[in-house]
Amino acid sequence: MTYIIGVTGGIGSGKSTVADLFAEQDITIVDADVIAREVVAVGEPVLDAIGAYFGPEVIAADGSLNRAELRQRIFASPAHRHWLEALLHPLIRERMIADCQQARSAYCLLVVPLLVENQLTDLCDRVLVVDVDPELQIARTVARDNTRTEQVQAIMDTQASREERLSAADDVIDNNDQDLSQVKTAVLKLHLKYTQLSQAKGE
Ligand code: ATP
């Protein structure tokens, strides 16, 4: 059984930045966002089910999912959103578990933006939260995505609060400093700790 570290944090908190630093230590990264795209890729049977439920408009001419159209449909109807989540969440969960179990590194990182919101902490041996002040979180996301503060705030409002997320944390990385050297040191320390914990679990 792979030792699994769940990594979470709000939009633009620095999850990818932190995961990249663990990858430099040859740790396998399993990314929930990547899996969520893979399960609805062209040729996946679930795409046909989505087309049958929402209508052909949600499938683009090239057979791929028309995400903008689908987003509009589920935005307009909580029942439709629930239907889609009931279809996709078990598949995503299964694939996350399978990918983690295939990892060959001492432990694996499971990066899930909505780990707390979707009650996925039970998949993890430990939860690592990437924490940042909301003002910085907004400024970095606005700069990265070339978007507006209000749009980022609207997404933050749908996510767990900073306090809710921190209360689920076993470990926290403070990503407020502009200079990444403190984060790098924190990652190296945690890498050592996780390697030891995974060995202890395997014994
Ligand atoms: P999302 O959930 O939206 O995908 P994320 O949590 O993975 O985001 P990142 O993409 O890692 O966040 O970081 C958000 C932005 O902030 C990126 O442009 C990244 O380069 C930048 N960033 C991350 N950490 C720092 C830091 N310590 N100092 C300055 N910029 C940072």
mmCIF file of C-alpha atoms and ligand atoms in Angstrom:
data_model
loop_
_atom_site.group_PDB
_atom_site.id
_atom_site.type_symbol
_atom_site.label_atom_id
_atom_site.label_comp_id
_atom_site.label_asym_id
_atom_site.label_seq_id
_atom_site.Cartn_x
_atom_site.Cartn_y
_atom_site.Cartn_z
ATOM 1 C CA MET A 1 0.000 0.000 0.000
ATOM 2 C CA THR A 2 1.466 3.317 -1.077
ATOM 3 C CA TYR A 3 1.772 5.944 1.634
ATOM 4 C CA ILE A 4 -0.386 8.836 0.371
ATOM 5 C CA ILE A 5 0.061 12.517 1.163
ATOM 6 C CA GLY A 6 -3.004 14.537 0.176
ATOM 7 C CA VAL A 7 -2.041 18.051 -0.892
ATOM 8 C CA THR A 8 -4.670 20.739 -0.927
ATOM 9 C CA GLY A 9 -5.115 24.496 -0.804
ATOM 10 C CA GLY A 10 -7.375 27.130 -2.305
ATOM 11 C CA ILE A 11 -7.155 28.438 -5.867
ATOM 12 C CA GLY A 12 -3.694 29.856 -6.575
ATOM 13 C CA SER A 13 -2.327 28.890 -3.145
ATOM 14 C CA GLY A 14 0.727 27.166 -4.656
ATOM 15 C CA LYS A 15 -0.188 23.458 -4.810
ATOM 16 C CA SER A 16 1.493 22.958 -8.211
ATOM 17 C CA THR A 17 4.532 24.944 -7.096
ATOM 18 C CA VAL A 18 4.884 22.721 -4.017
ATOM 19 C CA ALA A 19 4.195 19.512 -5.975
ATOM 20 C CA ASP A 20 6.951 20.438 -8.459
ATOM 21 C CA LEU A 21 9.409 20.632 -5.553
ATOM 22 C CA PHE A 22 8.428 17.143 -4.348
ATOM 23 C CA ALA A 23 8.755 15.872 -7.938
ATOM 24 C CA GLU A 24 12.366 17.118 -7.881
ATOM 25 C CA GLN A 25 12.861 14.524 -5.107
ATOM 26 C CA ASP A 26 11.521 11.856 -7.528
ATOM 27 C CA ILE A 27 8.195 11.588 -5.742
ATOM 28 C CA THR A 28 5.234 10.496 -7.879
ATOM 29 C CA ILE A 29 2.547 13.166 -8.222
ATOM 30 C CA VAL A 30 -1.073 12.168 -8.845
ATOM 31 C CA ASP A 31 -3.108 15.209 -9.892
ATOM 32 C CA ALA A 32 -6.900 15.118 -9.480
ATOM 33 C CA ASP A 33 -7.363 17.837 -12.135
ATOM 34 C CA VAL A 34 -5.495 15.730 -14.706
ATOM 35 C CA ILE A 35 -7.562 12.663 -13.824
ATOM 36 C CA ALA A 36 -10.802 14.666 -14.016
ATOM 37 C CA ARG A 37 -9.885 15.537 -17.622
ATOM 38 C CA GLU A 38 -8.797 11.976 -18.458
ATOM 39 C CA VAL A 39 -12.084 10.365 -17.392
ATOM 40 C CA VAL A 40 -14.007 12.467 -19.935
ATOM 41 C CA ALA A 41 -11.465 12.171 -22.758
ATOM 42 C CA VAL A 42 -12.605 11.207 -26.257
ATOM 43 C CA GLY A 43 -13.319 7.469 -26.381
ATOM 44 C CA GLU A 44 -14.253 7.196 -22.693
ATOM 45 C CA PRO A 45 -17.738 5.628 -22.353
ATOM 46 C CA VAL A 46 -18.728 8.235 -19.787
ATOM 47 C CA LEU A 47 -18.678 10.865 -22.534
ATOM 48 C CA ASP A 48 -21.563 9.084 -24.292
ATOM 49 C CA ALA A 49 -23.539 9.080 -21.042
ATOM 50 C CA ILE A 50 -22.975 12.824 -20.649
ATOM 51 C CA GLY A 51 -24.069 13.432 -24.258
ATOM 52 C CA ALA A 52 -27.202 11.308 -23.766
ATOM 53 C CA TYR A 53 -28.172 13.173 -20.580
ATOM 54 C CA PHE A 54 -27.388 16.781 -21.560
ATOM 55 C CA GLY A 55 -27.921 16.553 -25.320
ATOM 56 C CA PRO A 56 -25.549 16.641 -28.304
ATOM 57 C CA GLU A 57 -24.685 20.340 -27.727
ATOM 58 C CA VAL A 58 -22.283 19.368 -24.924
ATOM 59 C CA ILE A 59 -20.184 17.322 -27.383
ATOM 60 C CA ALA A 60 -17.989 19.354 -29.743
ATOM 61 C CA ALA A 61 -17.626 18.570 -33.459
ATOM 62 C CA ASP A 62 -14.364 16.703 -32.820
ATOM 63 C CA GLY A 63 -16.085 14.441 -30.269
ATOM 64 C CA SER A 64 -14.532 16.068 -27.219
ATOM 65 C CA LEU A 65 -16.445 17.535 -24.300
ATOM 66 C CA ASN A 66 -17.683 21.094 -24.794
ATOM 67 C CA ARG A 67 -16.745 22.266 -21.311
ATOM 68 C CA ALA A 68 -18.158 25.783 -21.656
ATOM 69 C CA GLU A 69 -21.575 24.401 -22.666
ATOM 70 C CA LEU A 70 -21.527 21.809 -19.877
ATOM 71 C CA ARG A 71 -20.524 24.450 -17.326
ATOM 72 C CA GLN A 72 -23.525 26.547 -18.317
ATOM 73 C CA ARG A 73 -25.887 23.587 -17.971
ATOM 74 C CA ILE A 74 -24.739 22.629 -14.505
ATOM 75 C CA PHE A 75 -24.529 26.262 -13.388
ATOM 76 C CA ALA A 76 -28.205 26.635 -14.258
ATOM 77 C CA SER A 77 -29.325 23.500 -12.430
ATOM 78 C CA PRO A 78 -28.119 21.988 -9.132
ATOM 79 C CA ALA A 79 -29.893 18.719 -10.071
ATOM 80 C CA HIS A 80 -27.823 18.484 -13.257
ATOM 81 C CA ARG A 81 -24.655 19.242 -11.323
ATOM 82 C CA HIS A 82 -25.474 16.488 -8.823
ATOM 83 C CA TRP A 83 -26.123 14.032 -11.643
ATOM 84 C CA LEU A 84 -22.751 14.810 -13.207
ATOM 85 C CA GLU A 85 -20.916 14.602 -9.881
ATOM 86 C CA ALA A 86 -22.564 11.267 -9.042
ATOM 87 C CA LEU A 87 -21.308 9.959 -12.395
ATOM 88 C CA LEU A 88 -17.769 11.362 -12.297
ATOM 89 C CA HIS A 89 -16.709 11.411 -8.646
ATOM 90 C CA PRO A 90 -16.595 7.622 -8.131
ATOM 91 C CA LEU A 91 -14.603 7.231 -11.375
ATOM 92 C CA ILE A 92 -12.144 9.954 -10.395
ATOM 93 C CA ARG A 93 -11.800 8.489 -6.908
ATOM 94 C CA GLU A 94 -11.125 4.986 -8.310
ATOM 95 C CA ARG A 95 -8.501 6.277 -10.717
ATOM 96 C CA MET A 96 -6.789 8.367 -8.049
ATOM 97 C CA ILE A 97 -6.488 5.271 -5.839
ATOM 98 C CA ALA A 98 -5.220 3.118 -8.740
ATOM 99 C CA ASP A 99 -2.623 5.723 -9.796
ATOM 100 C CA CYS A 100 -1.374 6.131 -6.214
ATOM 101 C CA GLN A 101 -1.056 2.368 -5.806
ATOM 102 C CA GLN A 102 1.078 2.210 -8.962
ATOM 103 C CA ALA A 103 3.543 4.767 -7.598
ATOM 104 C CA ARG A 104 7.036 3.400 -7.107
ATOM 105 C CA SER A 105 8.418 6.235 -4.980
ATOM 106 C CA ALA A 106 8.636 5.935 -1.157
ATOM 107 C CA TYR A 107 5.300 7.757 -0.912
ATOM 108 C CA CYS A 108 3.090 9.582 -3.346
ATOM 109 C CA LEU A 109 1.525 13.033 -3.467
ATOM 110 C CA LEU A 110 -2.166 13.214 -4.288
ATOM 111 C CA VAL A 111 -2.929 16.808 -5.288
ATOM 112 C CA VAL A 112 -6.647 17.563 -4.903
ATOM 113 C CA PRO A 113 -7.874 21.166 -4.858
ATOM 114 C CA LEU A 114 -11.222 20.110 -3.314
ATOM 115 C CA LEU A 115 -9.868 17.430 -0.960
ATOM 116 C CA VAL A 116 -11.689 18.851 2.063
ATOM 117 C CA GLU A 117 -14.832 19.949 0.191
ATOM 118 C CA ASN A 118 -15.322 16.519 -1.438
ATOM 119 C CA GLN A 119 -14.456 14.591 1.713
ATOM 120 C CA LEU A 120 -11.501 12.766 0.210
ATOM 121 C CA THR A 121 -9.213 13.011 3.235
ATOM 122 C CA ASP A 122 -9.944 9.333 4.014
ATOM 123 C CA LEU A 123 -7.857 8.392 0.945
ATOM 124 C CA CYS A 124 -4.770 9.939 2.532
ATOM 125 C CA ASP A 125 -2.378 8.934 5.285
ATOM 126 C CA ARG A 126 -1.669 12.618 5.890
ATOM 127 C CA VAL A 127 -3.017 15.942 4.655
ATOM 128 C CA LEU A 128 -0.642 18.745 3.645
ATOM 129 C CA VAL A 129 -2.226 22.172 3.255
ATOM 130 C CA VAL A 130 -0.548 24.917 1.237
ATOM 131 C CA ASP A 131 -1.544 28.078 3.048
ATOM 132 C CA VAL A 132 -1.430 31.677 1.850
ATOM 133 C CA ASP A 133 -3.059 34.979 2.844
ATOM 134 C CA PRO A 134 -6.230 35.560 0.782
ATOM 135 C CA GLU A 135 -4.922 38.882 -0.570
ATOM 136 C CA LEU A 136 -1.809 37.198 -1.980
ATOM 137 C CA GLN A 137 -3.849 34.249 -3.219
ATOM 138 C CA ILE A 138 -6.040 36.636 -5.219
ATOM 139 C CA ALA A 139 -3.120 38.726 -6.523
ATOM 140 C CA ARG A 140 -1.176 35.636 -7.705
ATOM 141 C CA THR A 141 -4.227 34.065 -9.363
ATOM 142 C CA VAL A 142 -5.157 37.332 -11.100
ATOM 143 C CA ALA A 143 -1.582 37.616 -12.423
ATOM 144 C CA ARG A 144 -1.383 33.948 -13.486
ATOM 145 C CA ASP A 145 -4.796 33.683 -15.168
ATOM 146 C CA ASN A 146 -5.079 37.284 -16.349
ATOM 147 C CA THR A 147 -8.480 37.445 -14.691
ATOM 148 C CA ARG A 148 -10.313 39.781 -12.297
ATOM 149 C CA THR A 149 -10.344 39.905 -8.494
ATOM 150 C CA GLU A 150 -14.136 39.396 -8.401
ATOM 151 C CA GLN A 151 -13.850 36.235 -10.459
ATOM 152 C CA VAL A 152 -11.191 34.765 -8.161
ATOM 153 C CA GLN A 153 -13.195 35.799 -5.087
ATOM 154 C CA ALA A 154 -16.295 34.073 -6.529
ATOM 155 C CA ILE A 155 -14.324 30.830 -6.889
ATOM 156 C CA MET A 156 -12.887 31.213 -3.378
ATOM 157 C CA ASP A 157 -16.447 31.599 -2.054
ATOM 158 C CA THR A 158 -17.323 28.129 -3.392
ATOM 159 C CA GLN A 159 -14.261 26.566 -1.733
ATOM 160 C CA ALA A 160 -13.659 25.659 1.909
ATOM 161 C CA SER A 161 -12.622 28.532 4.137
ATOM 162 C CA ARG A 162 -8.977 28.873 5.108
ATOM 163 C CA GLU A 163 -9.922 27.800 8.662
ATOM 164 C CA GLU A 164 -11.851 24.708 7.513
ATOM 165 C CA ARG A 165 -8.922 23.620 5.369
ATOM 166 C CA LEU A 166 -6.343 24.234 8.084
ATOM 167 C CA SER A 167 -8.385 22.239 10.582
ATOM 168 C CA ALA A 168 -8.007 19.175 8.301
ATOM 169 C CA ALA A 169 -4.218 19.624 8.009
ATOM 170 C CA ASP A 170 -1.560 17.363 9.497
ATOM 171 C CA ASP A 171 1.138 19.555 7.962
ATOM 172 C CA VAL A 172 1.095 23.105 6.598
ATOM 173 C CA ILE A 173 3.396 24.865 4.141
ATOM 174 C CA ASP A 174 3.348 28.633 4.505
ATOM 175 C CA ASN A 175 3.585 30.031 0.958
ATOM 176 C CA ASN A 176 3.367 33.730 1.783
ATOM 177 C CA ASP A 177 6.997 34.548 1.147
ATOM 178 C CA GLN A 178 7.787 35.777 -2.357
ATOM 179 C CA ASP A 179 11.139 34.008 -2.143
ATOM 180 C CA LEU A 180 10.667 30.235 -2.525
ATOM 181 C CA SER A 181 13.702 29.290 -0.410
ATOM 182 C CA GLN A 182 11.621 28.797 2.767
ATOM 183 C CA VAL A 183 9.152 26.624 0.876
ATOM 184 C CA LYS A 184 12.037 24.573 -0.544
ATOM 185 C CA THR A 185 13.418 24.008 2.963
ATOM 186 C CA ALA A 186 9.960 23.029 4.239
ATOM 187 C CA VAL A 187 9.554 20.544 1.357
ATOM 188 C CA LEU A 188 12.925 18.921 2.063
ATOM 189 C CA LYS A 189 12.034 18.560 5.756
ATOM 190 C CA LEU A 190 8.645 17.061 4.936
ATOM 191 C CA HIS A 191 10.227 14.768 2.336
ATOM 192 C CA LEU A 192 12.433 13.305 5.055
ATOM 193 C CA LYS A 193 9.503 12.976 7.452
ATOM 194 C CA TYR A 194 7.232 11.330 4.853
ATOM 195 C CA THR A 195 9.986 8.916 3.776
ATOM 196 C CA GLN A 196 10.428 7.834 7.402
ATOM 197 C CA LEU A 197 6.676 7.562 8.031
ATOM 198 C CA SER A 198 6.155 5.515 4.868
ATOM 199 C CA GLN A 199 8.947 3.145 5.901
ATOM 200 C CA ALA A 200 7.449 2.795 9.385
ATOM 201 C CA LYS A 201 4.048 1.989 7.857
ATOM 202 C CA GLY A 202 5.580 -0.602 5.522
ATOM 203 C CA GLU A 203 7.369 -2.450 8.351
HETATM 204 P P1 ATP B 1 -4.743 26.230 -8.816
HETATM 205 O O1 ATP B 1 -5.459 25.479 -7.757
HETATM 206 O O2 ATP B 1 -5.475 27.454 -9.202
HETATM 207 O O3 ATP B 1 -4.346 25.370 -9.976
HETATM 208 P P2 ATP B 1 -2.189 26.197 -7.376
HETATM 209 O O4 ATP B 1 -2.591 26.079 -5.951
HETATM 210 O O5 ATP B 1 -1.631 25.004 -8.046
HETATM 211 O O6 ATP B 1 -3.357 26.826 -8.210
HETATM 212 P P3 ATP B 1 0.161 27.600 -8.328
HETATM 213 O O7 ATP B 1 -0.232 27.562 -9.764
HETATM 214 O O8 ATP B 1 1.256 26.720 -7.859
HETATM 215 O O9 ATP B 1 -1.132 27.397 -7.409
HETATM 216 O O10 ATP B 1 0.515 29.089 -7.880
HETATM 217 C C1 ATP B 1 -0.312 30.187 -8.276
HETATM 218 C C2 ATP B 1 0.548 31.281 -8.903
HETATM 219 O O11 ATP B 1 1.352 31.858 -7.887
HETATM 220 C C3 ATP B 1 1.514 30.770 -9.967
HETATM 221 O O12 ATP B 1 1.637 31.738 -10.958
HETATM 222 C C4 ATP B 1 2.817 30.598 -9.200
HETATM 223 O O13 ATP B 1 3.949 30.727 -10.037
HETATM 224 C C5 ATP B 1 2.733 31.731 -8.195
HETATM 225 N N1 ATP B 1 3.408 31.442 -6.921
HETATM 226 C C6 ATP B 1 3.313 30.319 -6.188
HETATM 227 N N2 ATP B 1 4.054 30.409 -5.067
HETATM 228 C C7 ATP B 1 4.641 31.637 -5.095
HETATM 229 C C8 ATP B 1 5.529 32.349 -4.228
HETATM 230 N N3 ATP B 1 5.944 31.831 -3.071
HETATM 231 N N4 ATP B 1 5.908 33.590 -4.593
HETATM 232 C C9 ATP B 1 5.464 34.144 -5.740
HETATM 233 N N5 ATP B 1 4.636 33.533 -6.604
HETATM 234 C C10 ATP B 1 4.210 32.304 -6.293
#
